[in-house]
PDB file of C-alpha atoms in Angstrom:
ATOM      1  CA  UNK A   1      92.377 129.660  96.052  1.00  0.00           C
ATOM      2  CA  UNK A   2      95.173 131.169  98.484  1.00  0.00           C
ATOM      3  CA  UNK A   3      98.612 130.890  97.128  1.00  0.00           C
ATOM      4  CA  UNK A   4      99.809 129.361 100.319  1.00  0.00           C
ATOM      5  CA  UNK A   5      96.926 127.179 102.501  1.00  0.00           C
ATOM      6  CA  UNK A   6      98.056 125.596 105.657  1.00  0.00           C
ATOM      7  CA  UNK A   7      96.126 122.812 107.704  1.00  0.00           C
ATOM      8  CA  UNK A   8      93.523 124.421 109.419  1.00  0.00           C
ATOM      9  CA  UNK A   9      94.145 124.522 113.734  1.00  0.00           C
ATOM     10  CA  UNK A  10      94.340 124.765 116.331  1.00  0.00           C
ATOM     11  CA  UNK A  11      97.119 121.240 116.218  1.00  0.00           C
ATOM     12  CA  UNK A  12      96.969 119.497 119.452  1.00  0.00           C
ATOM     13  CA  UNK A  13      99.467 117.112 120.640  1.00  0.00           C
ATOM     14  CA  UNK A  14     100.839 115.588 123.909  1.00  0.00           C
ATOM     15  CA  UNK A  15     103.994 115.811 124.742  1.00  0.00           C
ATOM     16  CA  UNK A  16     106.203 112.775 123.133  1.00  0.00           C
ATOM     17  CA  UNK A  17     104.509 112.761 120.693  1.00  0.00           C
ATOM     18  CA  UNK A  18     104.938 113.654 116.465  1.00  0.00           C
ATOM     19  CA  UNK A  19     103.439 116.896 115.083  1.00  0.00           C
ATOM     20  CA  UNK A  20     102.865 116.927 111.643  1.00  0.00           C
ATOM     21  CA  UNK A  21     102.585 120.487 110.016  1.00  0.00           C
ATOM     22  CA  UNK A  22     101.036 120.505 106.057  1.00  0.00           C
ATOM     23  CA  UNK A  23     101.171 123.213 103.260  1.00  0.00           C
ATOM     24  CA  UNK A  24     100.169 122.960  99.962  1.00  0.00           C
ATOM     25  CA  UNK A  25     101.127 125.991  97.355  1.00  0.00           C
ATOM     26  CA  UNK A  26      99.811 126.962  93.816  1.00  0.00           C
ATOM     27  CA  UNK A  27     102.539 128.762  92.092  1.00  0.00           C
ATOM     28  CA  UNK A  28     104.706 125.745  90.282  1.00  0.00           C
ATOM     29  CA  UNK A  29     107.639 128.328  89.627  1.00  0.00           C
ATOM     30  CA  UNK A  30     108.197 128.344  93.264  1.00  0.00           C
ATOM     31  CA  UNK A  31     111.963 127.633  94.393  1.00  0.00           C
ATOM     32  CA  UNK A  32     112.246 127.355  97.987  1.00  0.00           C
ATOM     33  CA  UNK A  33     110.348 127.045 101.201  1.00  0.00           C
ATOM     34  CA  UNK A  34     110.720 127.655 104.686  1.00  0.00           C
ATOM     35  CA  UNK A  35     109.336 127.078 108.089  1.00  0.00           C
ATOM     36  CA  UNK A  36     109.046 129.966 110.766  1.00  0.00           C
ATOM     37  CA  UNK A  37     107.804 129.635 113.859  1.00  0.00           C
ATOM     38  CA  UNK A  38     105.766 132.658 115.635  1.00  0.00           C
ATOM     39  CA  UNK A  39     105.491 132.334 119.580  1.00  0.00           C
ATOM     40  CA  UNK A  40     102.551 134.861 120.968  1.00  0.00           C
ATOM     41  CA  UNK A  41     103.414 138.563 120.454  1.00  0.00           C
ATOM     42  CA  UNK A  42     107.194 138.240 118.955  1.00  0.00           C
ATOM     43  CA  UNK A  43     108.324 138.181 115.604  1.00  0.00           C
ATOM     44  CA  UNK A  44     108.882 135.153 112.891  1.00  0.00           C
ATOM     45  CA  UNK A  45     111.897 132.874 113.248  1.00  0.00           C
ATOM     46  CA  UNK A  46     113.121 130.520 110.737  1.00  0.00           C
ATOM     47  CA  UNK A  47     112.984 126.601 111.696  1.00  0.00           C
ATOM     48  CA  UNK A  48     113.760 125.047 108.530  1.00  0.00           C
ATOM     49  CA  UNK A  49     114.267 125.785 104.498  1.00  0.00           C
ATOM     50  CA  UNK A  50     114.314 123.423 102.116  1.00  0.00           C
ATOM     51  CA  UNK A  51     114.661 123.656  98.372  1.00  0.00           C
ATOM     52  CA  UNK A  52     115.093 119.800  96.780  1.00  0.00           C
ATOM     53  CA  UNK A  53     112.449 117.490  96.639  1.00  0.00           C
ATOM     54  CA  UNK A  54     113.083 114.511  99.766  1.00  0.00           C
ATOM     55  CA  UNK A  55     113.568 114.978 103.100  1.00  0.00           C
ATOM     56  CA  UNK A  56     115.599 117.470 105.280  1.00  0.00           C
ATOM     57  CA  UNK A  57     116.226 116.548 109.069  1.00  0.00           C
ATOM     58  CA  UNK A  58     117.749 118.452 111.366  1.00  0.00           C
ATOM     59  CA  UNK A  59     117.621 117.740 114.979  1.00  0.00           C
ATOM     60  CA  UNK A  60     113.736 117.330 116.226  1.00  0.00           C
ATOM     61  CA  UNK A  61     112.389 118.890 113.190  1.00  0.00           C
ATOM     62  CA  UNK A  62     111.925 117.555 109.235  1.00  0.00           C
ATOM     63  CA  UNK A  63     110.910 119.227 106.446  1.00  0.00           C
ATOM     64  CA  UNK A  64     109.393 116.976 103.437  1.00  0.00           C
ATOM     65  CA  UNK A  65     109.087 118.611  99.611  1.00  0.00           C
ATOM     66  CA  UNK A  66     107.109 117.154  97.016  1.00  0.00           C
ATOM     67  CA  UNK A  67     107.207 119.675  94.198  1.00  0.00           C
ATOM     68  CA  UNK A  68     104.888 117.209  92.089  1.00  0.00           C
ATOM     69  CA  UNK A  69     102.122 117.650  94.006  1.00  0.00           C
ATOM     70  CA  UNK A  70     102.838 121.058  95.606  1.00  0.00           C
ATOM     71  CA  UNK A  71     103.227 119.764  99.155  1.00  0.00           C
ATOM     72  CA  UNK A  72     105.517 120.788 102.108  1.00  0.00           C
ATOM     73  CA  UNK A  73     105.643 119.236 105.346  1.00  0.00           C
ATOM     74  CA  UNK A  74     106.956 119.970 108.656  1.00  0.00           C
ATOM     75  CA  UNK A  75     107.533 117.265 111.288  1.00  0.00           C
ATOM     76  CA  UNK A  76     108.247 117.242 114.515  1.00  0.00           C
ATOM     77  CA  UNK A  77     109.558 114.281 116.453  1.00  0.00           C
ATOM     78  CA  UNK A  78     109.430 113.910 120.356  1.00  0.00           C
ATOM     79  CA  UNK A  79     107.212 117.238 120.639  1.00  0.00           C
ATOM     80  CA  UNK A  80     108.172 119.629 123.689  1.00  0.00           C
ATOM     81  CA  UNK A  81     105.756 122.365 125.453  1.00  0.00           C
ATOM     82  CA  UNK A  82     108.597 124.810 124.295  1.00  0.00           C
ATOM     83  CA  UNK A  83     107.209 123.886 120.792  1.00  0.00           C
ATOM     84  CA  UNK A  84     103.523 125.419 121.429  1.00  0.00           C
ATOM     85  CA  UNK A  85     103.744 128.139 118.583  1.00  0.00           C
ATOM     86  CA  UNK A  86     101.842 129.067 115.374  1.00  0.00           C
ATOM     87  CA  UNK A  87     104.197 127.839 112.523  1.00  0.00           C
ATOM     88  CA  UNK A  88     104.093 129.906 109.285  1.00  0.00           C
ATOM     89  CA  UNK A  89     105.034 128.178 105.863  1.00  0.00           C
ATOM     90  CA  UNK A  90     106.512 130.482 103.446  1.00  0.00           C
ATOM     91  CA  UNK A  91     107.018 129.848  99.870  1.00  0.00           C
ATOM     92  CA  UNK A  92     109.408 132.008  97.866  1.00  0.00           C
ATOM     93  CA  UNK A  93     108.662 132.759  93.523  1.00  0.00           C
ATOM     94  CA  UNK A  94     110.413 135.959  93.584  1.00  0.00           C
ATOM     95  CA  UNK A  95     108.893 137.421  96.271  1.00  0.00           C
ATOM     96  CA  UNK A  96     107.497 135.244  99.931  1.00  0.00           C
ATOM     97  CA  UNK A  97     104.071 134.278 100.341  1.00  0.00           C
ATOM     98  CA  UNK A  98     103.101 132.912 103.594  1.00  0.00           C
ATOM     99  CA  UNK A  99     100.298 130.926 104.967  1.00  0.00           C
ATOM    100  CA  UNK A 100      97.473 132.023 107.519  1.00  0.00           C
ATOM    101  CA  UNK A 101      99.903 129.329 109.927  1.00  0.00           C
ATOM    102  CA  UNK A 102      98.881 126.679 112.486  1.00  0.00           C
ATOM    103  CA  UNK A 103      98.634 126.694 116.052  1.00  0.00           C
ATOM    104  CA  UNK A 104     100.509 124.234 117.761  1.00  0.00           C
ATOM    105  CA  UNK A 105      99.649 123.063 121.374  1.00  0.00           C
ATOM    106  CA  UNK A 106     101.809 120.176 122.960  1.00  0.00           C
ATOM    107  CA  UNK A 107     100.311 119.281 126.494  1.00  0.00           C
ATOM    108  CA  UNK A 108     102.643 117.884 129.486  1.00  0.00           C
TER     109      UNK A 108
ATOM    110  CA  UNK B  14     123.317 146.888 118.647  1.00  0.00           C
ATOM    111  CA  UNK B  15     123.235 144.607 115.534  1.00  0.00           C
ATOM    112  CA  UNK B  16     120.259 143.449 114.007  1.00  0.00           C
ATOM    113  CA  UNK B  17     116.885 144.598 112.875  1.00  0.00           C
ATOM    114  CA  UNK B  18     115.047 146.947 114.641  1.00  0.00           C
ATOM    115  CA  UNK B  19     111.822 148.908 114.995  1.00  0.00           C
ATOM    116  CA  UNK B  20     110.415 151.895 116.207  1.00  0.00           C
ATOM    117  CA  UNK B  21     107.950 153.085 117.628  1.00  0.00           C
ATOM    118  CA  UNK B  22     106.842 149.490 118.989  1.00  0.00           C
ATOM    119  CA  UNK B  23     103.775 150.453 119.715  1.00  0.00           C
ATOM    120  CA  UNK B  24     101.782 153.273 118.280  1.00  0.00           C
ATOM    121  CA  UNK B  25      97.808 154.661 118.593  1.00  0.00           C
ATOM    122  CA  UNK B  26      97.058 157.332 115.712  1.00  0.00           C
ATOM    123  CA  UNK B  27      93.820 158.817 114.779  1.00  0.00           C
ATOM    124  CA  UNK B  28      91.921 158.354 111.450  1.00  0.00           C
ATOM    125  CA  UNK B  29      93.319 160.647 108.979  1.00  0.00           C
ATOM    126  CA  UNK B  30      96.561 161.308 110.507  1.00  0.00           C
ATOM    127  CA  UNK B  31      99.640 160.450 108.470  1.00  0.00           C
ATOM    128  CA  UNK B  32     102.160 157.859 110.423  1.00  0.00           C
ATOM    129  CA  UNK B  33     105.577 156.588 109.954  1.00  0.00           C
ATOM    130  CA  UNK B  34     107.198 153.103 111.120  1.00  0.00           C
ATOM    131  CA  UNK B  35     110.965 152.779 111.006  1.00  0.00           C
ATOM    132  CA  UNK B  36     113.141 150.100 109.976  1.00  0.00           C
ATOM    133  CA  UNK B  37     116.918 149.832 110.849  1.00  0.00           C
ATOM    134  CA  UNK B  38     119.229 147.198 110.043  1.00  0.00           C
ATOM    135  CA  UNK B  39     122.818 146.264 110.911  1.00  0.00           C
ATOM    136  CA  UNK B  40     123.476 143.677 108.391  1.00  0.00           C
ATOM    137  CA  UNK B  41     123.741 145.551 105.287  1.00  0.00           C
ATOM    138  CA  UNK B  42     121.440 142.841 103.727  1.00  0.00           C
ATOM    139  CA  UNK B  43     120.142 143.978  99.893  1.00  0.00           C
ATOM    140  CA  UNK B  44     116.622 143.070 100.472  1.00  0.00           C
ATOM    141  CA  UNK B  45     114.041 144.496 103.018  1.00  0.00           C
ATOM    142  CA  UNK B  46     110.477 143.961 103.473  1.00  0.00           C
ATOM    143  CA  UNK B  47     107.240 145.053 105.150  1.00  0.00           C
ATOM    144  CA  UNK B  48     104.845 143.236 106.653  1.00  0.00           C
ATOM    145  CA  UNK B  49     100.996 143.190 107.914  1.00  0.00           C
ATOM    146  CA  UNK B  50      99.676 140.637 110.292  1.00  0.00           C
ATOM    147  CA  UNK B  51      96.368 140.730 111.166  1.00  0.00           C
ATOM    148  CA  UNK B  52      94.498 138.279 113.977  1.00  0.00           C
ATOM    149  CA  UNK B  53      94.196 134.684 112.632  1.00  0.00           C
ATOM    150  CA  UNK B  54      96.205 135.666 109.249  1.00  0.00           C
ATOM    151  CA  UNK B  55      99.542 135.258 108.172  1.00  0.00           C
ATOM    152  CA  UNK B  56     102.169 137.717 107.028  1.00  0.00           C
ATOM    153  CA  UNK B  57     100.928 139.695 103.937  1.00  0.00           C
ATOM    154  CA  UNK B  58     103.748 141.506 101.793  1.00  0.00           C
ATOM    155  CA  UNK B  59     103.311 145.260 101.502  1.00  0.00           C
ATOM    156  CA  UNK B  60     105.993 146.718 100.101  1.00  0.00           C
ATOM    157  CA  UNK B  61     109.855 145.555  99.305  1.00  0.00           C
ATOM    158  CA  UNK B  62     112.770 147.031  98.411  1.00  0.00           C
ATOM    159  CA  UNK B  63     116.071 144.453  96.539  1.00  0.00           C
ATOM    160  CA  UNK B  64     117.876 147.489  97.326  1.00  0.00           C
ATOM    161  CA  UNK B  65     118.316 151.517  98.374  1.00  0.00           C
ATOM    162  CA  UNK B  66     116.171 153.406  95.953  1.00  0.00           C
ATOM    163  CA  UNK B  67     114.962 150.076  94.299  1.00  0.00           C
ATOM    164  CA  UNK B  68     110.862 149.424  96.047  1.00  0.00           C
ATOM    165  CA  UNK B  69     108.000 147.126  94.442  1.00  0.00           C
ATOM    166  CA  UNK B  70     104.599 146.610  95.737  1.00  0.00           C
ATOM    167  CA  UNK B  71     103.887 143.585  97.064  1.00  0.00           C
ATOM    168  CA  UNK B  72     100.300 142.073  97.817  1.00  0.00           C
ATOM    169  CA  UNK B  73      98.507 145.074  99.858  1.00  0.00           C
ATOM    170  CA  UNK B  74     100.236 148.164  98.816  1.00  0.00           C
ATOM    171  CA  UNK B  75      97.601 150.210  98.885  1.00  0.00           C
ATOM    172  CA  UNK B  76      97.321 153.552 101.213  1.00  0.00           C
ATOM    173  CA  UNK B  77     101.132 152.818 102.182  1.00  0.00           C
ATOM    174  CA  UNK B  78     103.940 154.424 100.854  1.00  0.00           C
ATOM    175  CA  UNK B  79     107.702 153.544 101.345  1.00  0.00           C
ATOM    176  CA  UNK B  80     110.895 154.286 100.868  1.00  0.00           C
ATOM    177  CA  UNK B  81     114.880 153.355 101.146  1.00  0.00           C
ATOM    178  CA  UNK B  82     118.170 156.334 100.097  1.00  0.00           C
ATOM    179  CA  UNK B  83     120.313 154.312 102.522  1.00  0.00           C
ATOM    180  CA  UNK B  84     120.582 150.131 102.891  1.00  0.00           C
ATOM    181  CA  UNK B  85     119.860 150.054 105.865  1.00  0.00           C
ATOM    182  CA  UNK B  86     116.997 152.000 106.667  1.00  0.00           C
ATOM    183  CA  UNK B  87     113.273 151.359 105.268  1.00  0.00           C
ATOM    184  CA  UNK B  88     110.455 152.984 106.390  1.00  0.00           C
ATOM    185  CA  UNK B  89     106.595 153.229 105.735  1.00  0.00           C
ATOM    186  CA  UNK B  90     104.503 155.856 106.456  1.00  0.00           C
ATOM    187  CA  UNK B  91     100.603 155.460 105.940  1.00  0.00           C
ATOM    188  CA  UNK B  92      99.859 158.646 104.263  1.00  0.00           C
ATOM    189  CA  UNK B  93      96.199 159.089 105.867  1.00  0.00           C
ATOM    190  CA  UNK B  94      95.547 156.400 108.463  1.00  0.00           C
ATOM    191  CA  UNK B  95      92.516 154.216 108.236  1.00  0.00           C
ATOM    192  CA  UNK B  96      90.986 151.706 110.312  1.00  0.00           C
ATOM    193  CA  UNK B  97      91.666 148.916 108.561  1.00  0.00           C
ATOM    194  CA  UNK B  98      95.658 149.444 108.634  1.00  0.00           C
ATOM    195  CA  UNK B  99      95.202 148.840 112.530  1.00  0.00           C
ATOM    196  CA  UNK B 100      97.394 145.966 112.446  1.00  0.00           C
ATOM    197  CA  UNK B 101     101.060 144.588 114.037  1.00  0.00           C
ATOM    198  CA  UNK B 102     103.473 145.560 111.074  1.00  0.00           C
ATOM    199  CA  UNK B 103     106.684 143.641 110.989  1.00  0.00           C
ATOM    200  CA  UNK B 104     109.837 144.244 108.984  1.00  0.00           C
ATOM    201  CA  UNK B 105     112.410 141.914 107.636  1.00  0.00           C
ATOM    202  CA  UNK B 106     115.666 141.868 105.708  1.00  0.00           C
ATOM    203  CA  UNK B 107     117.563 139.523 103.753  1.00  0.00           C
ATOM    204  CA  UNK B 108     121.064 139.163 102.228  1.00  0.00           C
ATOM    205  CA  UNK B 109     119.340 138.056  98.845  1.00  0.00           C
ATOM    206  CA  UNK B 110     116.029 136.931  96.976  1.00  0.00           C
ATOM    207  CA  UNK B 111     114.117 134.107  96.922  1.00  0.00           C
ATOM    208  CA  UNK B 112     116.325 131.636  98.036  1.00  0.00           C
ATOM    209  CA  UNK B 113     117.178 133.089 101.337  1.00  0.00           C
ATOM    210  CA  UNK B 114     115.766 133.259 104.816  1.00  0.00           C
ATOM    211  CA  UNK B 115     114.480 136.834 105.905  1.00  0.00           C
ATOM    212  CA  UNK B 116     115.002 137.794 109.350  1.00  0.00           C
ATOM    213  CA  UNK B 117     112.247 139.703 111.306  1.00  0.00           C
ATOM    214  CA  UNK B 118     111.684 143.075 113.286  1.00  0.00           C
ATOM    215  CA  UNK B 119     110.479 142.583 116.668  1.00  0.00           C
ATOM    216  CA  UNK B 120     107.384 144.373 115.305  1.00  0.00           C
ATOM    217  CA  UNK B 121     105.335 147.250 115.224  1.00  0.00           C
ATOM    218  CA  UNK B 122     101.809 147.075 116.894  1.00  0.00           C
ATOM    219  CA  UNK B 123      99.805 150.028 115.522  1.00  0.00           C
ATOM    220  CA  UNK B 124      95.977 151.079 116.409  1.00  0.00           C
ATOM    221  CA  UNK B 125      94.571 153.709 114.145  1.00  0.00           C
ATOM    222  CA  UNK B 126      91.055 155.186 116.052  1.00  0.00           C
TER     223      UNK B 126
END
């Protein structure tokens, strides 16, 4: 079992529309997570971190921990072309692990 | 110019030959970290360093070797290029551990024939 599985992709969405992200991790010692989003050919960039269980909003985009059953969620409301990425969960125990990520496509 | 950068970005070695990737960064952040990413995979950890002379392996340290005397530079060198280490390496720094975010090299794409 990977330390760090994300929903299999490609995610496709139209435009308007929710996107809901999923990660599960393995490692119960684990004390924060965070969000990065990967457009084609540049580096990572960090979306959202969250470290309490509940809900974090902020703008478009909310992030949903549920250390209980190992569970992080991304969400993102009224979905924009600009979002088309892969998004990369990363879960931190000492050192990051990150998922394999999911592909996001919104269509126009 | 501040930030994190990388060099060479690109980079096409032959089998055998030893290679090094540089990391620079303005921030003076303790932590630093190298990266693989592979087609269809996520970031694996290679190496990491919490700060200058201070380095741990992380989950594929093998046939890499790294290094850090100053905070702000970290490089890896693959000491005898394989195939398999073709891959886009990116490096990342942090102010602290686990509970911060880690900001990311534009990336180094290397091809190893």
């Amino acid at each position: 079992q990977k330390e760090v599985e994300q929903n299999s992709g490609p995610l496709s969405v139209p435009e308007g529309a929710i996107a809901s992200l999923n990660c599960t991790y393995s490692d119960r010692g684990s004390q924060s997570f965070f969000w990065y989003r990967q457009y084609s050919g540049k580096s990572p960039e960090l979306i959202m971190f969250i470290y309490s269980n509940g809900d974090k909003e902020d703008g478009r985009f909310t992030a949903q921990l549920n250390k209980a059953s190992q569970y992080v969620s991304l969400l993102i409301r009224d979905s924009q072309p600009s979002d088309s990425a892969t998004y990369l969960c990363a879960v931190n125990a000492g050192k990051s692990t990150f998922g394999d990520g999911t592909t996001l496509t919104v269509k126009p | 110019d501040a930030g994190i950068t990388q060099s060479p970005r690109y980079k096409i070695t032959e089998t055998g030959r030893q290679v090094t990737l540089m990391c620079h960064q303005t921030w003076s952040h303790s932590y630093m970290f190298w990266y693989r990413q592979d087609l269809g995979h996520g970031l694996r950890l290679i190496y990491y360093s919490a700060a200058a002379d201070i380095t741990d392996k992380g989950e594929v340290p093998d046939g890499y070797v790294v290094s850090r005397s100053k905070t702000e530079n970290f490089p890896l060198t693959l000491e005898s290029a394989t195939r398999s280490q073709t891959s886009v390496y990116f490096c990342a720094s942090s102010e602290g551990g686990a509970r911060y975010e880690q900001y990311f090299g534009p990336g180094t794409r290397l091809t190893v024939t």
